[in-house]
Coordinates of C-alpha atoms in Angstrom, one line a residue:
Chain A
M1 CA 50.4 157.0 91.7
A2 CA 49.5 156.2 95.3
L3 CA 46.2 154.9 94.2
L4 CA 47.8 152.5 91.7
D5 CA 50.2 151.3 94.3
Y6 CA 47.3 150.6 96.6
F7 CA 45.6 148.4 94.1
L8 CA 48.9 146.7 93.1
R9 CA 49.8 145.9 96.6
K10 CA 46.4 144.5 97.3
K11 CA 46.7 142.2 94.3
E12 CA 50.0 140.5 95.0
K13 CA 49.5 137.8 97.5
Q14 CA 51.9 138.4 100.4
V15 CA 53.3 135.5 102.5
T16 CA 51.4 136.0 105.7
T17 CA 53.1 135.7 109.1
A18 CA 50.6 132.9 109.9
S19 CA 51.9 130.8 107.0
K20 CA 55.5 131.5 108.1
A21 CA 54.6 130.4 111.6
K22 CA 53.0 127.2 110.2
E23 CA 56.0 126.3 108.1
R24 CA 58.5 126.9 110.9
L25 CA 56.4 124.9 113.3
Q26 CA 56.0 122.0 110.9
I27 CA 59.8 121.8 110.5
I28 CA 60.7 122.1 114.2
V29 CA 58.0 119.8 115.4
A30 CA 58.9 117.1 112.9
H31 CA 62.5 117.4 113.9
E32 CA 61.7 117.2 117.6
R33 CA 59.4 114.2 117.1
N34 CA 62.2 112.4 115.2
S35 CA 64.7 112.9 118.0
R36 CA 62.1 111.7 120.5
N37 CA 61.6 108.4 118.8
K38 CA 65.0 108.0 117.2
Q39 CA 66.8 104.7 117.7
P40 CA 70.6 104.9 117.4
D41 CA 72.2 103.9 114.2
Y42 CA 74.0 100.9 115.7
L43 CA 70.8 99.2 116.9
P44 CA 70.2 97.1 113.7
Q45 CA 73.7 95.8 113.7
L46 CA 73.7 95.2 117.4
T47 CA 70.5 93.2 117.0
E48 CA 72.1 91.0 114.3
D49 CA 75.2 90.4 116.4
I50 CA 73.3 89.5 119.6
L51 CA 71.1 87.1 117.6
A52 CA 74.1 85.5 116.0
V53 CA 75.7 84.8 119.5
L54 CA 72.5 83.5 120.9
R55 CA 72.0 81.1 118.0
K56 CA 75.3 79.5 118.6
Y57 CA 73.8 78.0 121.7
I58 CA 70.0 78.1 121.5
H59 CA 67.3 78.2 118.9
V60 CA 65.8 81.7 118.7
S61 CA 63.2 82.6 116.1
D62 CA 62.8 86.2 114.9
E63 CA 59.4 86.4 116.5
S64 CA 60.6 85.3 119.9
F65 CA 63.2 88.0 120.1
S66 CA 62.8 91.7 120.7
I67 CA 65.2 94.5 121.4
N68 CA 64.3 98.0 122.6
L69 CA 66.3 101.0 123.6
D70 CA 64.3 103.2 125.9
N71 CA 65.1 106.6 127.3
K72 CA 63.8 107.0 130.8
D73 CA 63.6 110.4 132.4
G74 CA 65.9 112.0 129.8
D75 CA 69.2 110.8 131.2
L76 CA 68.9 107.1 131.6
N77 CA 69.0 104.7 128.7
V78 CA 67.7 101.2 129.1
L79 CA 68.5 98.5 126.6
E80 CA 65.8 95.9 126.9
L81 CA 66.1 92.4 125.5
N82 CA 63.3 89.9 125.4
I83 CA 63.9 86.4 124.4
E84 CA 61.3 83.7 124.6
L85 CA 62.8 80.3 125.2
H86 CA 60.8 77.4 123.9
E87 CA 61.3 74.0 125.3
E88 CA 63.2 72.1 122.7
K89 CA 62.5 68.5 122.1
N90 CA 65.4 66.4 123.2
T91 CA 66.7 64.8 120.1
E92 CA 69.6 63.0 121.7
Chain B
M1 CA 35.0 104.2 137.3
A2 CA 35.7 107.9 137.2
R3 CA 37.1 109.5 134.1
I4 CA 40.4 111.2 134.9
I5 CA 40.9 114.2 132.7
V6 CA 44.1 116.2 132.8
V7 CA 44.1 119.8 131.5
T8 CA 47.6 120.4 130.3
S9 CA 49.7 122.5 127.9
G10 CA 53.4 122.7 128.6
K11 CA 53.4 126.4 128.2
G12 CA 52.0 128.7 131.0
G13 CA 49.3 131.3 130.6
V14 CA 47.4 129.6 127.8
G15 CA 44.2 129.0 129.8
K16 CA 44.6 125.7 131.7
T17 CA 43.0 126.9 134.9
T18 CA 40.3 128.9 133.1
S19 CA 39.5 125.8 131.1
S20 CA 39.6 123.4 134.0
A21 CA 37.2 125.6 135.9
A22 CA 34.8 125.9 133.0
V23 CA 34.9 122.3 132.0
G24 CA 34.6 121.1 135.6
L25 CA 31.7 123.3 136.4
G26 CA 30.0 122.5 133.1
L27 CA 30.2 118.8 133.7
A28 CA 28.7 119.3 137.2
L29 CA 25.9 121.5 135.8
K30 CA 25.0 118.5 133.6
G31 CA 24.4 116.5 136.8
H32 CA 27.7 114.6 137.0
K33 CA 29.8 114.3 140.2
V34 CA 33.0 116.2 139.5
V35 CA 36.1 116.9 141.5
L36 CA 38.6 119.5 140.3
I37 CA 42.1 119.1 141.6
D38 CA 44.8 121.8 141.5
F39 CA 48.1 120.2 140.9
D40 CA 50.0 123.5 140.8
I41 CA 51.7 123.0 144.2
G42 CA 53.1 126.3 145.5
L43 CA 51.2 128.4 143.0
R44 CA 47.5 127.7 143.8
N45 CA 45.1 129.5 141.6
L46 CA 42.2 127.3 140.8
D47 CA 40.6 128.4 144.0
L48 CA 40.6 132.1 142.8
I49 CA 39.1 131.2 139.5
M50 CA 36.4 129.2 141.2
G51 CA 35.8 131.9 143.7
C52 CA 36.4 129.8 146.8
E53 CA 39.8 131.1 147.9
R54 CA 38.5 132.1 151.3
R55 CA 37.2 128.7 152.1
V56 CA 40.4 126.8 151.8
V57 CA 41.3 125.2 155.1
Y58 CA 43.2 122.1 154.1
D59 CA 44.8 121.2 150.8
F60 CA 46.1 118.4 148.6
V61 CA 49.4 118.1 150.4
N62 CA 47.7 118.0 153.8
V63 CA 45.7 115.0 152.5
I64 CA 48.8 113.3 151.2
N65 CA 50.6 113.8 154.5
G66 CA 47.6 112.5 156.4
E67 CA 47.1 115.8 158.2
A68 CA 43.5 116.0 156.9
T69 CA 41.0 113.6 155.4
L70 CA 39.8 114.1 151.8
N71 CA 36.4 115.2 153.1
Q72 CA 38.0 117.9 155.2
A73 CA 40.0 119.2 152.3
L74 CA 37.4 119.1 149.6
I75 CA 35.5 122.4 149.1
K76 CA 31.9 122.0 148.0
D77 CA 31.0 124.5 145.3
K78 CA 28.3 126.9 146.4
R79 CA 26.7 127.0 143.0
V80 CA 26.6 123.3 142.1
S81 CA 26.4 120.8 144.8
S82 CA 27.9 117.9 142.7
L83 CA 31.2 119.8 142.3
S84 CA 34.1 119.8 144.7
I85 CA 37.5 121.4 144.6
L86 CA 40.7 120.1 146.0
P87 CA 43.1 123.0 146.3
A88 CA 46.8 122.9 145.9
S89 CA 49.0 123.9 148.8
Q90 CA 50.4 127.3 148.7
T91 CA 53.6 126.9 150.6
R92 CA 54.6 123.3 150.8
D93 CA 57.3 121.5 149.1
K94 CA 56.2 120.4 145.6
D95 CA 58.0 117.2 145.9
A96 CA 55.4 116.1 148.4
L97 CA 53.5 114.4 145.6
N98 CA 54.5 111.0 144.2
K99 CA 52.9 108.4 142.1
E100 CA 52.0 106.3 145.0
N101 CA 50.3 108.8 147.2
V102 CA 48.6 110.6 144.3
G103 CA 47.4 107.3 143.1
K104 CA 45.8 106.6 146.5
V105 CA 44.0 109.9 146.5
L106 CA 42.7 109.5 143.0
E107 CA 41.5 106.0 143.8
E108 CA 39.6 107.2 146.8
L109 CA 38.1 110.1 144.8
G110 CA 37.2 107.7 142.0
E111 CA 34.8 105.8 144.3
S112 CA 32.5 108.8 144.7
Y113 CA 33.0 111.0 141.6
D114 CA 32.3 110.5 137.9
F115 CA 34.9 113.0 136.7
I116 CA 38.3 113.9 138.1
V117 CA 39.6 117.0 136.4
C118 CA 43.3 117.6 137.0
D119 CA 44.5 121.2 136.5
S120 CA 48.2 120.8 135.6
P121 CA 51.0 123.2 136.3
A122 CA 52.9 124.6 133.4
G123 CA 56.2 123.1 132.4
I124 CA 57.4 119.5 132.1
E125 CA 58.7 119.1 135.6
A126 CA 57.6 116.6 138.3
G127 CA 54.3 118.5 139.0
A128 CA 53.1 118.4 135.5
M129 CA 54.2 114.8 135.1
M130 CA 52.2 113.9 138.3
A131 CA 49.1 115.6 136.9
L132 CA 49.1 113.6 133.7
Y133 CA 50.4 110.3 135.1
Y134 CA 47.0 108.7 135.9
A135 CA 45.0 110.4 133.2
D136 CA 42.6 108.6 130.9
E137 CA 42.1 111.7 128.8
A138 CA 44.0 114.9 128.2
I139 CA 42.8 118.3 127.2
V140 CA 45.8 119.9 125.5
T141 CA 45.2 123.6 125.8
T142 CA 46.9 125.5 123.1
N143 CA 47.0 129.1 121.9
P144 CA 47.4 129.6 118.1
E145 CA 50.9 130.8 118.6
V146 CA 54.3 129.2 117.8
S147 CA 55.7 128.6 121.3
S148 CA 52.4 127.2 122.6
V149 CA 52.0 124.8 119.7
R150 CA 55.5 123.5 120.1
D151 CA 55.1 123.0 123.8
S152 CA 51.9 121.2 123.3
D153 CA 53.7 118.8 121.0
R154 CA 56.2 118.2 123.7
I155 CA 53.4 117.4 126.1
L156 CA 51.9 115.0 123.6
G157 CA 55.2 113.2 123.6
M158 CA 55.1 113.0 127.4
L159 CA 51.5 111.7 127.4
A160 CA 52.6 108.9 125.0
S161 CA 55.6 107.9 127.0
R162 CA 55.5 109.0 130.7
S163 CA 51.9 108.2 131.7
R164 CA 50.7 105.2 133.6
R165 CA 48.9 104.0 130.5
A166 CA 52.1 104.2 128.5
E167 CA 54.1 102.4 131.2
L168 CA 51.6 99.6 131.5
G169 CA 51.1 99.3 127.8
L170 CA 47.4 100.1 128.2
E171 CA 45.2 101.9 125.6
P172 CA 46.9 105.3 125.2
I173 CA 45.5 108.5 126.8
K174 CA 42.7 110.0 124.7
E175 CA 44.0 113.3 123.5
H176 CA 41.8 116.4 122.8
L177 CA 42.9 119.7 121.3
L178 CA 41.5 122.8 122.9
L179 CA 42.4 125.9 121.1
T180 CA 42.0 129.0 123.3
R181 CA 42.3 132.8 122.7
Y182 CA 41.3 132.3 119.1
S183 CA 40.8 135.4 117.0
P184 CA 39.0 134.6 113.7
K185 CA 39.6 138.2 112.5
R186 CA 43.4 137.9 112.9
V187 CA 43.3 134.4 111.2
E188 CA 41.5 135.9 108.2
E189 CA 44.1 138.6 108.0
G190 CA 46.8 136.0 108.0
E191 CA 48.2 137.1 111.3
M192 CA 47.3 134.0 113.3
L193 CA 47.5 130.3 112.9
S194 CA 44.1 128.9 112.0
V195 CA 42.4 125.9 113.6
E196 CA 43.3 123.8 110.6
D197 CA 47.0 124.8 110.8
V198 CA 47.2 123.8 114.5
E199 CA 45.3 120.5 113.8
D200 CA 47.7 119.8 110.9
I201 CA 50.7 120.3 113.1
L202 CA 49.6 118.5 116.2
S203 CA 47.3 116.0 114.5
I204 CA 45.0 115.2 117.4
P205 CA 41.2 115.5 117.4
L206 CA 39.7 119.0 118.1
L207 CA 37.6 119.3 121.2
G208 CA 36.9 123.0 121.1
V209 CA 37.8 126.5 120.0
I210 CA 37.5 129.2 122.6
P211 CA 37.5 132.7 121.0
E212 CA 39.6 135.5 122.5
S213 CA 37.0 137.1 124.8
Q214 CA 36.6 139.9 127.3
A215 CA 34.3 137.6 129.2
V216 CA 37.3 135.5 130.4
L217 CA 38.9 138.3 132.4
K218 CA 35.6 139.4 133.8
A219 CA 34.9 135.9 134.9
S220 CA 38.2 135.5 136.7
N221 CA 37.8 138.9 138.3
A222 CA 34.6 137.8 139.8
G223 CA 35.6 134.2 140.6
E224 CA 32.7 132.9 138.4
P225 CA 33.9 130.4 135.8
V226 CA 33.2 131.8 132.3
I227 CA 30.9 129.0 131.4
L228 CA 28.3 130.6 133.8
D229 CA 28.3 133.6 131.5
T230 CA 25.9 132.0 129.1
E231 CA 25.6 135.1 127.0
S232 CA 29.3 135.3 126.2
D233 CA 31.0 133.7 123.2
A234 CA 33.6 132.0 125.4
G235 CA 30.9 130.7 127.8
K236 CA 29.0 129.2 124.9
A237 CA 32.2 127.7 123.4
Y238 CA 33.0 126.0 126.7
Q239 CA 29.5 124.7 126.9
D240 CA 30.0 123.1 123.5
V241 CA 33.3 121.6 124.8
V242 CA 31.4 120.0 127.8
D243 CA 28.8 118.6 125.4
R244 CA 31.4 117.1 123.2
L245 CA 33.2 115.5 126.2
L246 CA 29.8 113.9 127.0
G247 CA 29.7 112.4 123.6
E248 CA 27.5 114.8 121.7
T249 CA 28.2 116.0 118.3
V250 CA 28.2 119.8 118.3
E251 CA 29.0 122.1 115.4
F252 CA 32.0 124.4 116.0
R253 CA 31.1 128.0 116.5
F254 CA 33.0 131.3 116.5
L255 CA 35.4 130.3 113.8
V256 CA 34.7 133.2 111.5
A257 CA 34.9 136.9 112.2
E258 CA 31.6 138.7 112.6
K259 CA 30.9 140.7 109.6
K260 CA 30.3 144.3 110.4
G261 CA 27.1 145.7 108.9
I262 CA 27.2 148.9 106.9
F263 CA 25.7 150.9 109.7
S264 CA 28.2 149.8 112.3
R265 CA 30.9 150.4 109.8
M266 CA 29.7 153.9 109.2
F267 CA 28.9 154.8 112.8
G268 CA 31.4 152.6 114.6
G269 CA 29.5 149.8 116.2

């Protein structure tokens, strides 16, 4: 039956090692890219809170405000706030 | 303005120096003024691949420290007069390089060369970061193999965040994928990642595919960059890479295994 085995084995499509490699790489690379660009969970809430405090004193539009958490050299996190202050007309 | 091209990979032993030498020489053969810089401080090897190891007098670190002028340190290639090599130092402290002094050297070179090709050390340490910092373009050298592909992705992350272009918010570094040591036969047998697989994972434009070739070892044995072996598959593939870098559209070759004819099958060709 060796001959039959030979033909049967040829027929069933085996999962090649190359396709395993591709699958594993796609998963790990996606995971590592995610952690590279990941912003912490608290960032949206922090943004809201900071904006709320600022707006108690000055007018800040959404466009003139940006917040960014950057990872420098792997061990230094920098929280960067950019607020554009427009000269407000004196209404008094 | 010179085009600054870094040949990088993350992983070691994938063919950065072989590729730097081939691409640098190829561009020079096309009449461009090219300088090849070895950034692998402490592990100089570009000189060997280029066949000028016995002509090294001064090196990159000597220039940085002001112990030699650029002209004293640059080695003119004996085959192509428009090509120069700036060797890495063999013994010095690798922390000798910093953004400021490397920037000065590149600026000075940029005045008289069309292309500055930076051969990066392996890894993601200071040396590799220095090599990519000023780059306009990056040739990400990758083997169709899991660890190399993963490391290439890491390097892509570095190019996008740690380069001068990233820090200044300029147009990002132009990335090119160079797949080396490619074996179409093993790909067809399902034993090796295909060009399409690697393109899928890294999603950067393909610059070239260099087939696994005996010509590469012969070339480094002789100190003659493989692009000079115009009969070899690897030499031809590097030639295509150079043409593409210069903006030509060249069809990809050596992507399918050579079919053996009935005679060579029977008699072992």
